[in-house]
mmCIF file of C-alpha atoms and ligand atoms in Angstrom:
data_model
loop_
_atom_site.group_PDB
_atom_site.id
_atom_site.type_symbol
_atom_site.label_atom_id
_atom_site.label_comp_id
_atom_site.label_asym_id
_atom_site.label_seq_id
_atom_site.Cartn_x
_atom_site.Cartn_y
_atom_site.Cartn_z
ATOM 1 C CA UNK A 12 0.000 0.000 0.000
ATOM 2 C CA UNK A 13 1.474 3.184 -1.190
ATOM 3 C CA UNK A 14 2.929 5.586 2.227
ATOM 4 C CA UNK A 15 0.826 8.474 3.614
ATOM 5 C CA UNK A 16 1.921 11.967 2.960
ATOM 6 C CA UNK A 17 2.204 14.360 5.890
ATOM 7 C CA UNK A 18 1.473 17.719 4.737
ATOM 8 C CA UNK A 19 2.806 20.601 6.856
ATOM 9 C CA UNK A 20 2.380 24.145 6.050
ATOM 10 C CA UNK A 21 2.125 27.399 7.907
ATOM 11 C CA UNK A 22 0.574 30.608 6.464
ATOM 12 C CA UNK A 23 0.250 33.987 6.989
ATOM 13 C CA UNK A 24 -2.857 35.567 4.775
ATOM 14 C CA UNK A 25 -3.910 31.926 3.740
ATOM 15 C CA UNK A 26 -2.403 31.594 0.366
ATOM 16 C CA UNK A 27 -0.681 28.926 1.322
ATOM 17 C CA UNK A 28 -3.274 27.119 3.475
ATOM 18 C CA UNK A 29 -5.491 27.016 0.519
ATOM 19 C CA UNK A 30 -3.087 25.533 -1.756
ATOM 20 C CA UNK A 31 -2.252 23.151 0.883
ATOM 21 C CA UNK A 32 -5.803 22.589 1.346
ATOM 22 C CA UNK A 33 -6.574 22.143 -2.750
ATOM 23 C CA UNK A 34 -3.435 19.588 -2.430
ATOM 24 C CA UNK A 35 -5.108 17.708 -0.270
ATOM 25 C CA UNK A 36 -8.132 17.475 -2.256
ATOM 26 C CA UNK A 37 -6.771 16.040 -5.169
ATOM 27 C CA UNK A 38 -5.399 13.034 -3.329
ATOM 28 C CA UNK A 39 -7.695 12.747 0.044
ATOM 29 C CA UNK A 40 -6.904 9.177 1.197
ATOM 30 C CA UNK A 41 -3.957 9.585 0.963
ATOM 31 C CA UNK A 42 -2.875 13.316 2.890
ATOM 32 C CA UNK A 43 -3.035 14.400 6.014
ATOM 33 C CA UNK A 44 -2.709 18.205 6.682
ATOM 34 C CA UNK A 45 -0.773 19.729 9.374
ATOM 35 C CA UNK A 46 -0.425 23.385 10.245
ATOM 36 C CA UNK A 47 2.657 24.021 11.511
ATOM 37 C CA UNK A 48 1.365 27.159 13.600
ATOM 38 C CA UNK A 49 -1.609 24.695 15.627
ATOM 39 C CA UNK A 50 1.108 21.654 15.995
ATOM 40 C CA UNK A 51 4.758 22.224 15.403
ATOM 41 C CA UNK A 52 6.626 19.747 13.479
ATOM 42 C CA UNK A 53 6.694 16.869 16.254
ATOM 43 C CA UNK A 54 4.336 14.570 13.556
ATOM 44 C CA UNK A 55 6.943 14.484 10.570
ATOM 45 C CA UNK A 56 8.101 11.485 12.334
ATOM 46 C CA UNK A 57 4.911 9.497 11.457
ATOM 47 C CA UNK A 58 5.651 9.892 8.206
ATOM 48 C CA UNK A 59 8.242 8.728 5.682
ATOM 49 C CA UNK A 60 6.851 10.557 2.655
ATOM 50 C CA UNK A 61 6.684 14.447 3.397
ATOM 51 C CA UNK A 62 5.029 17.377 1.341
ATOM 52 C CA UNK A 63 6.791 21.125 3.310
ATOM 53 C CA UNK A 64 4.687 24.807 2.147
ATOM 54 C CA UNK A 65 6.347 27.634 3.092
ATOM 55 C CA UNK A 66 5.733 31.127 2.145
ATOM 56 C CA UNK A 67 8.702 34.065 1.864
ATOM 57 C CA UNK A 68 8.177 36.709 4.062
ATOM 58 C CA UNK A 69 9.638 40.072 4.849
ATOM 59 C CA UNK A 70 12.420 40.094 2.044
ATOM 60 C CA UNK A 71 13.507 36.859 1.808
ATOM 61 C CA UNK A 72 12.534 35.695 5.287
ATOM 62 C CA UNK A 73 10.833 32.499 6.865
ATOM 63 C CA UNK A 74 7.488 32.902 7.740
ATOM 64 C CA UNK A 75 6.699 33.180 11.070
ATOM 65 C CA UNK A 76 5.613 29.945 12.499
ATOM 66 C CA UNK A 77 8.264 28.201 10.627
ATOM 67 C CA UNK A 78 10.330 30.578 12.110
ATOM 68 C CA UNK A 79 9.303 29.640 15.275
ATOM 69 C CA UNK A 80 9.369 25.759 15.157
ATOM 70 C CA UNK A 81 12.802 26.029 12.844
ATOM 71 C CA UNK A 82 15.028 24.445 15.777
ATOM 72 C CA UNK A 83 12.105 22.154 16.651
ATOM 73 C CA UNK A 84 12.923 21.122 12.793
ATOM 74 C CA UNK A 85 17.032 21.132 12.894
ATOM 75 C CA UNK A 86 16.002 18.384 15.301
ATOM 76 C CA UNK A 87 14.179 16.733 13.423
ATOM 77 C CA UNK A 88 15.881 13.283 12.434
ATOM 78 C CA UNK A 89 14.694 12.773 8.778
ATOM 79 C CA UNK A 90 17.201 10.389 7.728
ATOM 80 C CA UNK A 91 15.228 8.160 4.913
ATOM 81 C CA UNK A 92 12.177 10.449 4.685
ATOM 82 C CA UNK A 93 11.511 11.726 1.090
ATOM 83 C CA UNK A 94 10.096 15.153 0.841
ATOM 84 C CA UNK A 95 8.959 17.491 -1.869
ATOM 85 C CA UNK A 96 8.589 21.299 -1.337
ATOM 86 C CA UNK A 97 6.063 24.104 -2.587
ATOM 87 C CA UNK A 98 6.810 27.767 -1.924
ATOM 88 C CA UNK A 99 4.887 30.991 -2.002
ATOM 89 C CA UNK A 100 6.479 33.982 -2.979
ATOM 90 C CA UNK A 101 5.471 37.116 -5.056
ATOM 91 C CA UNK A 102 7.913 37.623 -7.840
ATOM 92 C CA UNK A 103 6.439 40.830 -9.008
ATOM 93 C CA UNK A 104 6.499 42.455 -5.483
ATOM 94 C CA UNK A 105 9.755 40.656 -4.392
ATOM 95 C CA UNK A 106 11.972 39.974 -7.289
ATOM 96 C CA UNK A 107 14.998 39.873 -5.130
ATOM 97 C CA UNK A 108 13.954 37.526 -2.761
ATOM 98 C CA UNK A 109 11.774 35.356 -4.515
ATOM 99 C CA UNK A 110 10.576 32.403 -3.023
ATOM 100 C CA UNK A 111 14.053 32.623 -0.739
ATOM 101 C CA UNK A 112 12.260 30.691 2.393
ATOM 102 C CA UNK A 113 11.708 27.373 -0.219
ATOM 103 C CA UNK A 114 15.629 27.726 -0.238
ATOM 104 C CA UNK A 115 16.346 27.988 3.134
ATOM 105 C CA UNK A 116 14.072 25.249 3.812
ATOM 106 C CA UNK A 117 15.845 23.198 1.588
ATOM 107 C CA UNK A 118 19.336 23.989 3.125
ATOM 108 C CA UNK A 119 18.277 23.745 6.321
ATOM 109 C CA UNK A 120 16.552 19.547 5.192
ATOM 110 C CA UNK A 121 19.927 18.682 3.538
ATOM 111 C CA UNK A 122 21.256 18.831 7.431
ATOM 112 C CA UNK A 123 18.746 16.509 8.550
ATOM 113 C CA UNK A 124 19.091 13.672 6.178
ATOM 114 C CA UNK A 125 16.069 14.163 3.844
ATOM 115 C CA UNK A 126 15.989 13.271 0.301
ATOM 116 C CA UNK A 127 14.617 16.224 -1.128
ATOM 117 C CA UNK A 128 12.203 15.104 -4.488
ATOM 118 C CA UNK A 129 11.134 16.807 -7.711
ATOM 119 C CA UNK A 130 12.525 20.108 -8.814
ATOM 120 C CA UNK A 131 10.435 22.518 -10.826
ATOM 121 C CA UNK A 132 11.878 24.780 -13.841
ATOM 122 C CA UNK A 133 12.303 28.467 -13.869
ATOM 123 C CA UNK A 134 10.629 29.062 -17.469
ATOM 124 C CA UNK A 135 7.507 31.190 -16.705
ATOM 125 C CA UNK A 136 8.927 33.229 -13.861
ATOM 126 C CA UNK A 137 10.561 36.634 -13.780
ATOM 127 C CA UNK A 138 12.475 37.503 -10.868
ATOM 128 C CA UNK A 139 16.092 38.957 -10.431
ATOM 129 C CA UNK A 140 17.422 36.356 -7.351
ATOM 130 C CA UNK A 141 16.052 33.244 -5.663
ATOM 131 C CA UNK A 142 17.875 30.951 -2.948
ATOM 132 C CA UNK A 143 15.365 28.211 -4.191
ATOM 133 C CA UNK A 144 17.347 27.746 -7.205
ATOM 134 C CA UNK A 145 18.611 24.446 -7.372
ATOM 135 C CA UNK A 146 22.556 23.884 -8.237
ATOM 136 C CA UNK A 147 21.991 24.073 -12.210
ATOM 137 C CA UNK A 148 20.215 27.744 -11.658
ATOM 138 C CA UNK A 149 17.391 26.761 -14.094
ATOM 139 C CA UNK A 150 14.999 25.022 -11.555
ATOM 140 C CA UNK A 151 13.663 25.491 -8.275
ATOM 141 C CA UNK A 152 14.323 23.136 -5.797
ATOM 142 C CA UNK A 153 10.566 22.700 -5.208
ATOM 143 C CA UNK A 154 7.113 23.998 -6.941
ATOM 144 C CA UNK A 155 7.157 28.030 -6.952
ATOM 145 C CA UNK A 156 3.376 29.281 -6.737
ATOM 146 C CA UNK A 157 2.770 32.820 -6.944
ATOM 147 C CA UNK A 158 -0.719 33.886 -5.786
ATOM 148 C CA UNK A 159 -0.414 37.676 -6.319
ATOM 149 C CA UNK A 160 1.205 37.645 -9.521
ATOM 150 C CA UNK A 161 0.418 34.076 -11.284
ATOM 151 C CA UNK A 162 -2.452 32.946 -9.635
ATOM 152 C CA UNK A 163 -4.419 31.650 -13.249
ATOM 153 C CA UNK A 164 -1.204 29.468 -13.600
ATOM 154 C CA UNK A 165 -1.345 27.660 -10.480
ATOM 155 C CA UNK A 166 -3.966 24.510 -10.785
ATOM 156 C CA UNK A 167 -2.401 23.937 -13.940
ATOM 157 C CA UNK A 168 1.312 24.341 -11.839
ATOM 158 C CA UNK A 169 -0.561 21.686 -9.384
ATOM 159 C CA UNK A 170 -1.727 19.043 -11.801
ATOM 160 C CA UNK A 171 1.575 18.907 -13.284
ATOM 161 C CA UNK A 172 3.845 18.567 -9.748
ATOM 162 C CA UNK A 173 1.565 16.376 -7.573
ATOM 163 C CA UNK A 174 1.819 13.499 -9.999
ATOM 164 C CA UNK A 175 6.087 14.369 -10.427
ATOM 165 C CA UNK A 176 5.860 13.866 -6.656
ATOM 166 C CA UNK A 177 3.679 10.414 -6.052
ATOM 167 C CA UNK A 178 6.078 8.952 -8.499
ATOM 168 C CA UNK A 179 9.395 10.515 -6.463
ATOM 169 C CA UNK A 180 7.621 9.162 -3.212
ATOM 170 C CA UNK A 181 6.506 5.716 -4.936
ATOM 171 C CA UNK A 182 9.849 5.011 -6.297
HETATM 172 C C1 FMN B 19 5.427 42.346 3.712
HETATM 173 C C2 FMN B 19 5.573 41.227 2.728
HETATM 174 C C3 FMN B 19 6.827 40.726 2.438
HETATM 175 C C4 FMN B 19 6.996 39.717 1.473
HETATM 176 N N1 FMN B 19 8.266 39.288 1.158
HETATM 177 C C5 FMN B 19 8.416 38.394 0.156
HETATM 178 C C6 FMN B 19 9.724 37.999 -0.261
HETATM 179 O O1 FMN B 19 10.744 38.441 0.270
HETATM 180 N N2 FMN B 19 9.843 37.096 -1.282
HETATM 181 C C7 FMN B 19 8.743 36.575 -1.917
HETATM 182 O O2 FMN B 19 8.913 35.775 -2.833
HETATM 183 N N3 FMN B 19 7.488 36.927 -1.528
HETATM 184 C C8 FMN B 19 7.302 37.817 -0.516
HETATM 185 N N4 FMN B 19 6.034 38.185 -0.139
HETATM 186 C C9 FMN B 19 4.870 37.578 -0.805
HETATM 187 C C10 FMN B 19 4.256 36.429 -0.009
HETATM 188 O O3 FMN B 19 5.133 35.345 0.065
HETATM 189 C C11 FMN B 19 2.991 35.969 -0.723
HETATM 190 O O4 FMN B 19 2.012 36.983 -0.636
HETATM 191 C C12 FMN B 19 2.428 34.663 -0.169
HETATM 192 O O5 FMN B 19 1.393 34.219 -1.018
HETATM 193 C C13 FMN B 19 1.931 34.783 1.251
HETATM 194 O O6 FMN B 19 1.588 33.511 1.703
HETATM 195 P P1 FMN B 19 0.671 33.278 2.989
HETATM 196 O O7 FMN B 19 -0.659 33.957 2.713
HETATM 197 O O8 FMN B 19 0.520 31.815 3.086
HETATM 198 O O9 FMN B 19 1.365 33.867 4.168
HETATM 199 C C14 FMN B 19 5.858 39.181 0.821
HETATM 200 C C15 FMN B 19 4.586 39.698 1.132
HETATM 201 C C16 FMN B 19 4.442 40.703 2.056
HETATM 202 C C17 FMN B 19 3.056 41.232 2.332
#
């Protein structure tokens, strides 16, 4: 039987609770949600296939609860567990930090033995710097949404990634 996915997110205006929430709903059995700012990260342990949203914040800042449960996280031993990453991130507002929380995420994973799955490509965005750029600078190191700038591209962003990351997870 294929592994659950835990979900965690944590958001501050909802963007990111909603996409969360529409992941979800395109696989339900097999999801679980978790908001990071009700629970902490204690539950990633349950799982051994892990979806992470995180939204940039304050020029190129973590968002706040993630902020707040990031040692919780260092702690974290997630030696084995596979996990694919979204970010939100405004590339219009904040070309210069675009989406720079998905790379400190990622940075901050690679210490605690996670296999980090499915990178997404840069065509389609317009920003000046991102630390979510993976090492060959033309992809992401997870799915980039943009709710204030791209927000017509995103459920077709979605239906492309979630399927890129059940494989990653199933393999
Ligand atoms: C004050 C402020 C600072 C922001 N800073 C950044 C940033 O540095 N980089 C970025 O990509 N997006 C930035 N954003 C955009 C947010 O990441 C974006 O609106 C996101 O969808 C918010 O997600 P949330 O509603 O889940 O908190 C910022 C937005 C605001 C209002």
């Amino acid at each position: 039987m294929a592994a659950k996915i835990g979900l965690f997110y944590a958001s501050t205006t909802g963007n990111t609770e909603q996409i969360a929430d529409q992941i979800a709903a395109m696989l339900p059995a097999r999801i679980s949600l978790h908001d990071i700012a009700v629970e902490g990260v204690a539950a990633m342990s349950q799982y051994s296939c892990l979806i992470m949203g995180i939204p940039t914040w304050d020029f190129g800042e973590l968002q706040e609860d993630w902020d707040e449960h990031w040692d919780a996280l260092a702690a974290q031993d997630l030696g084995g567990k596979r996990v694919a990453l979204f970010g939100l991130g405004d590339q219009l507002g904040y070309g210069e930090w675009f989406q720079d929380a998905m790379g400190l995420l990622y940075q901050q994973l690679q210490t605690s033995g996670a296999e980090v799955v499915v990178t997404w490509p840069v065509e389609g965005y317009q920003f000046e710097a991102s630390r979510a750029l993976a090492e060959d600078g033309r992809h992401f190191v997870g799915l980039a949404l943009d709710e204030d700038g791209q927000h017509g591209e995103t459920e077709e962003r979605l239906q492309t990634w979630l399927p890129q990351v059940v494989t990653a997870f199933d393999a």
